[in-house]
């Protein structure tokens, strides 16, 4: 009898029609085959001298390993379906003993423990199947969860009515079963597709679209380049989020699934977090971070942030080493919003003159991400440069959050540093807010805010309305005051959004309010004669390298002739404001 005939006879009817082999006998055969296969492979590896035999051995073992991965999924699905976590400690100990030495079990001299006759009571060893895989099979928790997810996504099962159903991702399952792809990349792609399910559901013909996306992803996974697959999935996600059909707000289920802060990795010295939030909440973070980056505010006080930074030595001038000096803890929720800007000569970071312009419909990173990646990974060969305080921008952002969390309740002492107060600024057309036109709002840092979220916040949060195009605002103090007050500053930023220079993306919190007609030349301090600008471009205007002017009721800039020979008045299209005059 041939080997395949022997195995078939042992695992089907045992040679007697109508008398199938019991699952216990099949388990005995599986244990015997596993033991014999390992021994046979070891013998072949030691005895083989032929290169063709060695090649076939390598292919066979590799194929067996790949089939073993699929078998692991089937075993995890069986453990989940039979509620293996309900086994008592005595039964689990007996099963472990048999698995460690199956000789007596294979010979039929040892039996498996009986299944529980009733629903178990008390505290069980494991709370779920993942716990069984983690503690009984010594599989890391994350890998156990991934294995269960892959089993439910890539193996046939049943629907809610108990009818047989195919895999949730049939093309990925086919790539895995045929050997075109390994379990790791296929499982990761299935998890990423699950995250796209809500965005796909908002599109026309979501079933056909999901099938096309899975087909493309399965082909990329089969190509065997994980980075390309990651870029493809990220690009698909960006396209789905930016498509015109994705304008409706996310469902509560999608918000619950995608938003939050989770720990992604822990090492001996570091803990890594991943955060996802709605744009309206992200604007609060960005506003705080921009305040911490501005050294001219109390919140961005470099010495105060460096003194409170964990493990940093403010006198070392670099980002390494533990401090032996006593650090000071923040003691309040102090404000870092100076409210006014000056014609200071201190330099603030900004793009070089002549940078490319963004599309007129919004920030370039928001509407048309290059290569479908909104935020590319930083170059590992180019570590961030620390500032004079020894902290990088990312470290200042982290320290700002820590200071806010550590600050006690109550009014802050005078002069408290490192604790900004954020103000959520949203720009929206009145006809959009009233439902007379379709559209969205935009935050001060260029994040799109759904109109429903704006209406909800207007009803529940404190709001300071600024109406563009009205006639009743008192926003002009003439020659009585050189520096713009808070009211004038908010109105100017509401109209212009950001720096006047085309393509400049310096955050609004870092901008200065510039006189279109210089103060020394008789210019007044009023909204109609002011525009925001970063320090670099403000100085260029003051030095005559740029010319500011009013064109069609809005501030414009004439670039130098070597950049714009036609001398066309321009505005900065990076900021998606209403582009409407205030008066």
Short mmCIF file of C-alpha atoms in Angstrom, two decimals, residues 23-468:
data_model
loop_
_atom_site.label_atom_id
_atom_site.label_comp_id
_atom_site.label_asym_id
_atom_site.label_seq_id
_atom_site.Cartn_x
_atom_site.Cartn_y
_atom_site.Cartn_z
CA UNK A 23 -11.05 12.32 16.26
CA UNK A 24 -8.96 10.87 19.11
CA UNK A 25 -7.42 8.28 16.78
CA UNK A 26 -6.71 11.04 14.23
CA UNK A 27 -4.99 13.01 16.98
CA UNK A 28 -2.84 9.97 17.72
CA UNK A 29 -1.90 9.73 14.05
CA UNK A 30 -1.16 13.46 13.84
CA UNK A 31 1.11 13.28 16.88
CA UNK A 32 2.91 10.27 15.42
CA UNK A 33 3.32 11.93 12.02
CA UNK A 34 4.63 15.13 13.60
CA UNK A 35 7.22 13.21 15.60
CA UNK A 36 8.20 11.06 12.65
CA UNK A 37 8.37 13.99 10.22
CA UNK A 38 10.81 15.86 12.46
CA UNK A 39 12.98 12.76 12.85
CA UNK A 40 12.84 12.00 9.11
CA UNK A 41 13.85 15.55 8.18
CA UNK A 42 16.81 15.37 10.56
CA UNK A 43 17.94 12.07 9.03
CA UNK A 44 17.66 13.41 5.49
CA UNK A 45 19.55 16.59 6.34
CA UNK A 46 22.43 14.49 7.72
CA UNK A 47 22.49 11.78 5.04
CA UNK A 48 21.79 13.68 1.81
CA UNK A 49 24.83 14.18 -0.43
CA UNK A 50 22.99 14.98 -3.67
CA UNK A 51 22.32 18.68 -4.41
CA UNK A 52 19.05 17.83 -6.16
CA UNK A 53 17.89 15.88 -3.11
CA UNK A 54 18.96 18.75 -0.84
CA UNK A 55 17.00 21.20 -3.00
CA UNK A 56 13.88 19.06 -2.83
CA UNK A 57 14.34 18.66 0.92
CA UNK A 58 14.53 22.46 1.34
CA UNK A 59 11.42 23.00 -0.77
CA UNK A 60 9.51 20.29 1.06
CA UNK A 61 10.42 21.56 4.51
CA UNK A 62 9.61 25.14 3.56
CA UNK A 63 6.28 24.11 2.10
CA UNK A 64 5.53 22.10 5.24
CA UNK A 65 6.37 25.14 7.34
CA UNK A 66 3.99 27.30 5.28
CA UNK A 67 1.23 24.72 5.54
CA UNK A 68 1.97 24.61 9.25
CA UNK A 69 1.16 28.32 9.48
CA UNK A 70 -2.26 27.68 7.98
CA UNK A 71 -2.69 24.75 10.35
CA UNK A 72 -1.93 27.07 13.25
CA UNK A 73 -4.83 29.26 12.15
CA UNK A 74 -7.13 26.26 11.96
CA UNK A 75 -6.05 25.13 15.43
CA UNK A 76 -6.64 28.62 16.85
CA UNK A 77 -10.10 28.70 15.23
CA UNK A 78 -10.90 25.27 16.73
CA UNK A 79 -9.75 26.44 20.17
CA UNK A 80 -11.96 29.51 19.88
CA UNK A 81 -14.97 27.57 18.60
CA UNK A 82 -14.82 24.94 21.36
CA UNK A 83 -14.22 27.45 24.19
CA UNK A 84 -10.92 25.87 25.18
CA UNK A 85 -10.52 28.51 27.89
CA UNK A 86 -13.28 26.77 29.87
CA UNK A 87 -11.07 23.75 30.63
CA UNK A 88 -10.15 23.38 34.27
CA UNK A 89 -6.57 23.41 35.59
CA UNK A 90 -6.43 19.61 36.00
CA UNK A 91 -7.50 18.97 32.41
CA UNK A 92 -5.03 21.54 31.08
CA UNK A 93 -2.19 19.96 33.05
CA UNK A 94 -3.08 16.53 31.63
CA UNK A 95 -3.15 17.86 28.05
CA UNK A 96 0.22 19.58 28.52
CA UNK A 97 1.71 16.35 29.79
CA UNK A 98 0.43 14.39 26.76
CA UNK A 99 1.72 17.05 24.33
CA UNK A 100 5.16 17.00 25.96
CA UNK A 101 5.46 13.18 25.71
CA UNK A 102 2.85 11.67 23.35
CA UNK A 103 4.39 8.17 23.26
CA UNK A 104 1.84 6.50 25.52
CA UNK A 105 -1.00 8.43 23.89
CA UNK A 106 0.11 7.31 20.40
CA UNK A 107 0.26 3.69 21.56
CA UNK A 108 -3.26 3.92 22.95
CA UNK A 109 -2.13 3.44 26.55
CA UNK A 110 -3.18 6.91 27.69
CA UNK A 111 -6.47 8.70 27.22
CA UNK A 112 -7.36 12.37 27.00
CA UNK A 113 -9.16 13.86 30.00
CA UNK A 114 -12.93 14.06 29.71
CA UNK A 115 -14.59 17.27 28.55
CA UNK A 116 -16.44 19.36 31.19
CA UNK A 117 -19.93 17.94 31.74
CA UNK A 118 -21.39 21.26 32.90
CA UNK A 119 -20.65 24.94 32.57
CA UNK A 120 -17.55 25.62 34.69
CA UNK A 121 -17.82 27.85 37.72
CA UNK A 122 -15.37 30.03 39.56
CA UNK A 123 -12.27 31.70 38.23
CA UNK A 124 -10.89 29.91 35.17
CA UNK A 125 -7.20 29.85 34.17
CA UNK A 126 -7.83 31.97 31.05
CA UNK A 127 -10.46 34.59 30.30
CA UNK A 128 -10.43 34.03 26.53
CA UNK A 129 -8.84 32.03 23.73
CA UNK A 130 -6.04 34.55 23.33
CA UNK A 131 -5.15 33.97 26.99
CA UNK A 132 -4.90 30.23 26.33
CA UNK A 133 -2.62 30.79 23.34
CA UNK A 134 -0.52 33.26 25.30
CA UNK A 135 0.02 31.34 28.53
CA UNK A 136 -0.44 27.70 27.54
CA UNK A 137 1.37 27.81 24.18
CA UNK A 138 3.82 30.60 25.14
CA UNK A 139 2.70 32.83 22.27
CA UNK A 140 3.07 36.61 22.79
CA UNK A 141 -0.26 38.30 23.42
CA UNK A 142 -0.14 40.45 20.30
CA UNK A 143 0.74 37.47 18.11
CA UNK A 144 -2.08 35.45 19.67
CA UNK A 145 -4.60 38.19 18.87
CA UNK A 146 -3.23 38.50 15.34
CA UNK A 147 -3.52 34.74 14.85
CA UNK A 148 -7.16 34.71 15.93
CA UNK A 149 -7.93 37.68 13.69
CA UNK A 150 -6.24 35.97 10.75
CA UNK A 151 -8.18 32.76 11.42
CA UNK A 152 -11.48 34.65 11.36
CA UNK A 153 -10.50 36.64 8.25
CA UNK A 154 -8.77 34.05 6.08
CA UNK A 155 -10.52 30.75 6.85
CA UNK A 156 -14.00 29.64 5.79
CA UNK A 157 -16.61 29.84 8.51
CA UNK A 158 -20.30 30.41 9.04
CA UNK A 159 -22.45 33.50 8.87
CA UNK A 160 -24.74 34.83 11.60
CA UNK A 161 -27.43 32.36 10.52
CA UNK A 162 -25.11 29.34 10.78
CA UNK A 163 -24.76 28.86 7.02
CA UNK A 164 -21.34 28.06 5.53
CA UNK A 165 -19.48 31.16 4.35
CA UNK A 166 -16.17 31.75 2.64
CA UNK A 167 -13.25 33.76 4.01
CA UNK A 168 -13.83 37.46 4.61
CA UNK A 169 -10.85 38.19 2.34
CA UNK A 170 -10.94 35.40 -0.27
CA UNK A 171 -8.12 36.75 -2.46
CA UNK A 172 -5.73 37.06 0.47
CA UNK A 173 -6.78 33.59 1.62
CA UNK A 174 -6.07 32.22 -1.86
CA UNK A 175 -2.60 33.81 -1.88
CA UNK A 176 -1.87 32.21 1.48
CA UNK A 177 -3.24 28.77 0.55
CA UNK A 178 -1.40 28.65 -2.79
CA UNK A 179 1.91 29.58 -1.22
CA UNK A 180 2.18 32.89 -3.08
CA UNK A 181 2.46 34.79 0.24
CA UNK A 182 3.33 34.04 3.83
CA UNK A 183 1.06 34.36 6.81
CA UNK A 184 2.70 37.44 8.36
CA UNK A 185 2.22 39.85 5.43
CA UNK A 186 -1.21 38.42 4.60
CA UNK A 187 -2.40 38.78 8.20
CA UNK A 188 -1.08 42.35 8.41
CA UNK A 189 -2.84 43.26 5.15
CA UNK A 190 -6.11 41.82 6.47
CA UNK A 191 -5.85 43.97 9.59
CA UNK A 192 -5.17 47.08 7.52
CA UNK A 193 -8.16 46.32 5.28
CA UNK A 194 -10.34 46.04 8.36
CA UNK A 195 -9.35 49.58 9.28
CA UNK A 196 -10.45 50.76 5.83
CA UNK A 197 -13.84 49.06 6.05
CA UNK A 198 -15.69 52.12 7.39
CA UNK A 199 -14.24 54.42 4.73
CA UNK A 200 -15.09 51.90 1.99
CA UNK A 201 -18.65 51.62 3.29
CA UNK A 202 -19.16 55.36 2.67
CA UNK A 203 -18.34 54.99 -1.03
CA UNK A 204 -20.73 54.11 -3.89
CA UNK A 205 -20.86 50.34 -4.58
CA UNK A 206 -18.77 49.46 -1.52
CA UNK A 207 -18.82 45.72 -2.30
CA UNK A 208 -17.23 46.09 -5.73
CA UNK A 209 -14.77 48.65 -4.42
CA UNK A 210 -13.72 46.37 -1.55
CA UNK A 211 -13.12 43.51 -4.00
CA UNK A 212 -10.96 45.71 -6.27
CA UNK A 213 -8.95 47.02 -3.34
CA UNK A 214 -8.39 43.52 -1.97
CA UNK A 215 -7.30 42.30 -5.42
CA UNK A 216 -4.70 45.04 -5.65
CA UNK A 217 -3.48 44.49 -2.09
CA UNK A 218 -3.25 40.71 -2.59
CA UNK A 219 -1.07 41.25 -5.67
CA UNK A 220 1.20 43.58 -3.72
CA UNK A 221 1.48 41.10 -0.84
CA UNK A 222 2.37 38.31 -3.29
CA UNK A 223 5.16 40.51 -4.70
CA UNK A 224 6.85 40.20 -1.32
CA UNK A 225 7.84 43.83 -0.65
CA UNK A 226 6.17 44.85 2.65
CA UNK A 227 7.13 48.52 2.33
CA UNK A 228 5.36 48.78 -1.03
CA UNK A 229 2.27 47.12 0.44
CA UNK A 230 2.30 49.56 3.35
CA UNK A 231 2.55 52.51 0.98
CA UNK A 232 -0.26 51.12 -1.16
CA UNK A 233 -2.58 50.71 1.83
CA UNK A 234 -1.69 54.15 3.17
CA UNK A 235 -2.35 55.67 -0.24
CA UNK A 236 -5.70 53.90 -0.53
CA UNK A 237 -6.66 55.15 2.92
CA UNK A 238 -5.74 58.73 1.98
CA UNK A 239 -7.69 58.53 -1.26
CA UNK A 240 -10.76 57.17 0.53
CA UNK A 241 -10.61 59.89 3.20
CA UNK A 242 -10.15 62.63 0.60
CA UNK A 243 -12.70 61.42 -1.93
CA UNK A 244 -15.80 63.61 -2.50
CA UNK A 245 -18.02 60.74 -1.36
CA UNK A 246 -16.32 60.68 2.05
CA UNK A 247 -17.77 64.06 3.06
CA UNK A 248 -20.30 62.62 5.49
CA UNK A 249 -19.02 62.51 9.07
CA UNK A 250 -17.63 59.25 10.46
CA UNK A 251 -20.02 56.99 12.30
CA UNK A 252 -19.79 56.53 16.09
CA UNK A 253 -18.53 52.98 15.49
CA UNK A 254 -15.69 54.28 13.30
CA UNK A 255 -14.77 56.95 15.84
CA UNK A 256 -14.66 54.34 18.61
CA UNK A 257 -12.48 52.09 16.48
CA UNK A 258 -9.99 54.64 15.20
CA UNK A 259 -9.56 57.30 17.88
CA UNK A 260 -7.60 57.05 21.09
CA UNK A 261 -4.08 56.66 22.44
CA UNK A 262 -2.57 53.19 22.71
CA UNK A 263 0.78 51.82 23.79
CA UNK A 264 2.45 50.30 20.74
CA UNK A 265 5.79 49.23 22.21
CA UNK A 266 7.64 49.05 25.49
CA UNK A 267 11.37 48.65 26.02
CA UNK A 268 13.61 48.95 29.04
CA UNK A 269 13.83 52.73 28.84
CA UNK A 270 11.07 53.87 26.48
CA UNK A 271 7.32 53.56 25.93
CA UNK A 272 5.90 54.22 22.47
CA UNK A 273 2.39 55.58 21.96
CA UNK A 274 0.19 55.92 18.88
CA UNK A 275 -2.54 58.58 18.85
CA UNK A 276 -5.49 59.17 16.54
CA UNK A 277 -8.14 61.85 17.09
CA UNK A 278 -10.68 63.98 15.29
CA UNK A 279 -9.35 67.10 13.59
CA UNK A 280 -11.08 69.41 16.06
CA UNK A 281 -9.23 67.71 18.91
CA UNK A 282 -5.96 67.59 16.97
CA UNK A 283 -6.16 71.38 16.52
CA UNK A 284 -5.90 71.75 20.31
CA UNK A 285 -2.70 69.70 20.28
CA UNK A 286 -1.24 71.66 17.37
CA UNK A 287 -2.08 74.95 19.03
CA UNK A 288 -0.31 73.88 22.22
CA UNK A 289 2.70 72.61 20.30
CA UNK A 290 2.98 75.84 18.33
CA UNK A 291 2.92 77.81 21.59
CA UNK A 292 5.71 75.62 22.99
CA UNK A 293 7.77 76.21 19.84
CA UNK A 294 7.53 80.00 20.18
CA UNK A 295 10.36 81.19 22.47
CA UNK A 296 8.75 84.63 22.82
CA UNK A 297 5.87 83.28 24.89
CA UNK A 298 5.79 82.07 28.48
CA UNK A 299 4.65 78.67 27.25
CA UNK A 300 7.69 78.41 24.98
CA UNK A 301 10.20 79.65 27.53
CA UNK A 302 13.29 77.64 26.63
CA UNK A 303 14.88 77.64 30.08
CA UNK A 304 11.62 76.67 31.78
CA UNK A 305 10.97 73.77 29.41
CA UNK A 306 14.56 72.53 29.60
CA UNK A 307 14.56 72.72 33.40
CA UNK A 308 11.46 70.54 33.64
CA UNK A 309 12.45 68.08 30.91
CA UNK A 310 12.97 64.53 32.11
CA UNK A 311 16.56 63.34 31.94
CA UNK A 312 17.83 66.52 30.29
CA UNK A 313 20.63 68.79 31.43
CA UNK A 314 19.74 72.37 30.42
CA UNK A 315 23.35 73.45 30.73
CA UNK A 316 24.72 70.75 28.47
CA UNK A 317 23.46 72.28 25.24
CA UNK A 318 22.54 68.91 23.76
CA UNK A 319 19.86 66.29 23.97
CA UNK A 320 21.79 63.61 25.83
CA UNK A 321 22.68 62.78 29.36
CA UNK A 322 20.92 62.79 32.69
CA UNK A 323 20.75 66.00 34.63
CA UNK A 324 22.36 66.26 38.05
CA UNK A 325 20.69 69.62 38.64
CA UNK A 326 17.41 70.01 40.44
CA UNK A 327 14.53 70.28 37.99
CA UNK A 328 11.57 72.53 38.59
CA UNK A 329 8.03 71.26 38.27
CA UNK A 330 5.31 73.38 36.69
CA UNK A 331 2.91 74.61 39.34
CA UNK A 332 -0.10 75.86 37.42
CA UNK A 333 -2.10 76.06 34.24
CA UNK A 334 -0.49 79.32 33.20
CA UNK A 335 -1.13 80.99 29.90
CA UNK A 336 1.35 81.19 27.09
CA UNK A 337 -0.74 83.26 24.69
CA UNK A 338 0.85 86.68 24.46
CA UNK A 339 -2.04 87.97 22.36
CA UNK A 340 0.03 90.58 20.50
CA UNK A 341 3.01 90.43 18.20
CA UNK A 342 5.79 92.91 17.73
CA UNK A 343 8.23 94.00 15.06
CA UNK A 344 10.89 91.98 16.86
CA UNK A 345 14.19 91.16 15.23
CA UNK A 346 14.31 87.64 16.71
CA UNK A 347 14.23 84.90 14.11
CA UNK A 348 11.49 82.31 13.90
CA UNK A 349 11.62 79.23 11.69
CA UNK A 350 10.10 79.61 8.27
CA UNK A 351 10.45 78.33 4.71
CA UNK A 352 12.95 79.80 2.33
CA UNK A 353 11.73 82.45 -0.11
CA UNK A 354 10.57 81.05 -3.40
CA UNK A 355 9.03 77.85 -2.06
CA UNK A 356 6.45 76.15 -4.26
CA UNK A 357 2.86 77.25 -3.94
CA UNK A 358 0.19 74.90 -2.66
CA UNK A 359 -3.06 74.18 -4.53
CA UNK A 360 -5.69 76.88 -3.95
CA UNK A 361 -8.22 74.51 -2.35
CA UNK A 362 -6.31 73.93 0.88
CA UNK A 363 -2.98 72.82 2.35
CA UNK A 364 -1.02 70.62 -0.04
CA UNK A 365 -0.39 67.93 2.58
CA UNK A 366 -4.13 67.77 3.31
CA UNK A 367 -5.71 67.72 -0.14
CA UNK A 368 -3.19 65.99 -2.38
CA UNK A 369 -0.57 64.15 -0.31
CA UNK A 370 2.52 63.48 -2.38
CA UNK A 371 2.86 59.77 -3.21
CA UNK A 372 -0.32 59.21 -1.18
CA UNK A 373 1.61 59.69 2.06
CA UNK A 374 0.55 62.62 4.20
CA UNK A 375 3.48 62.40 6.58
CA UNK A 376 6.48 60.38 5.31
CA UNK A 377 8.67 58.57 7.80
CA UNK A 378 11.63 60.63 9.01
CA UNK A 379 15.02 59.73 7.62
CA UNK A 380 16.71 57.54 10.27
CA UNK A 381 20.06 58.82 9.10
CA UNK A 382 19.12 62.43 9.92
CA UNK A 383 18.30 62.70 13.64
CA UNK A 384 16.50 65.87 14.75
CA UNK A 385 18.76 68.72 15.75
CA UNK A 386 18.30 70.06 19.31
CA UNK A 387 17.94 73.77 19.90
CA UNK A 388 20.03 75.95 22.20
CA UNK A 389 18.10 74.55 25.17
CA UNK A 390 19.19 71.00 24.31
CA UNK A 391 15.66 69.92 23.36
CA UNK A 392 14.30 68.95 19.97
CA UNK A 393 10.88 70.19 18.87
CA UNK A 394 9.38 66.75 19.56
CA UNK A 395 10.83 66.78 23.10
CA UNK A 396 9.35 70.22 23.76
CA UNK A 397 5.94 68.98 22.61
CA UNK A 398 6.16 65.99 24.94
CA UNK A 399 7.30 68.13 27.87
CA UNK A 400 4.45 70.53 27.28
CA UNK A 401 1.90 67.71 27.67
CA UNK A 402 3.67 66.42 30.77
CA UNK A 403 3.64 69.91 32.32
CA UNK A 404 -0.08 70.25 31.65
CA UNK A 405 -0.83 66.87 33.21
CA UNK A 406 1.34 67.52 36.26
CA UNK A 407 0.01 71.01 36.91
CA UNK A 408 -2.24 71.24 40.00
CA UNK A 409 -5.72 72.67 39.78
CA UNK A 410 -6.31 76.33 40.45
CA UNK A 411 -5.03 79.64 39.17
CA UNK A 412 -1.38 79.58 38.04
CA UNK A 413 1.23 81.74 39.75
CA UNK A 414 2.34 84.85 37.95
CA UNK A 415 5.03 84.12 35.39
CA UNK A 416 4.35 80.38 35.06
CA UNK A 417 6.19 78.96 32.06
CA UNK A 418 5.59 75.95 29.87
CA UNK A 419 1.78 75.95 30.22
CA UNK A 420 -0.08 77.43 27.24
CA UNK A 421 -3.79 78.02 26.87
CA UNK A 422 -5.09 76.82 23.53
CA UNK A 423 -7.86 78.54 21.63
CA UNK A 424 -9.70 76.55 18.98
CA UNK A 425 -10.11 78.75 15.90
CA UNK A 426 -12.37 77.49 13.12
CA UNK A 427 -13.09 79.35 9.88
CA UNK A 428 -16.35 78.68 8.03
CA UNK A 429 -18.54 80.47 5.52
CA UNK A 430 -21.85 81.69 6.90
CA UNK A 431 -23.87 80.08 4.10
CA UNK A 432 -22.19 76.74 4.86
CA UNK A 433 -22.94 77.07 8.55
CA UNK A 434 -26.58 77.84 7.79
CA UNK A 435 -26.86 74.83 5.50
CA UNK A 436 -27.33 76.90 2.37
CA UNK A 437 -24.18 75.51 0.74
CA UNK A 438 -22.04 72.42 1.02
CA UNK A 439 -18.61 72.63 2.56
CA UNK A 440 -16.53 72.32 5.71
CA UNK A 441 -14.70 74.51 8.14
CA UNK A 442 -10.94 74.82 8.57
CA UNK A 443 -8.91 75.12 11.73
CA UNK A 444 -6.17 77.70 12.15
CA UNK A 445 -3.57 75.01 11.39
CA UNK A 446 -5.31 73.84 8.22
CA UNK A 447 -7.30 70.83 9.47
CA UNK A 448 -10.70 70.22 7.89
CA UNK A 449 -13.57 70.32 10.42
CA UNK A 450 -16.96 68.82 9.44
CA UNK A 451 -19.81 71.31 9.54
CA UNK A 452 -21.75 69.10 11.97
CA UNK A 453 -18.87 69.25 14.45
CA UNK A 454 -18.79 73.06 14.14
CA UNK A 455 -22.50 73.32 14.89
CA UNK A 456 -22.15 71.03 17.89
CA UNK A 457 -19.29 73.05 19.34
CA UNK A 458 -21.14 76.32 18.79
CA UNK A 459 -24.01 74.87 20.83
CA UNK A 460 -21.93 73.37 23.65
CA UNK A 461 -18.64 75.33 23.84
CA UNK A 462 -17.86 78.95 24.40
CA UNK A 463 -17.53 80.72 21.04
CA UNK A 464 -16.16 84.05 19.86
CA UNK A 465 -17.79 84.70 16.45
CA UNK A 466 -15.95 86.76 13.86
CA UNK A 467 -18.11 87.66 10.86
CA UNK A 468 -16.19 88.25 7.64
#
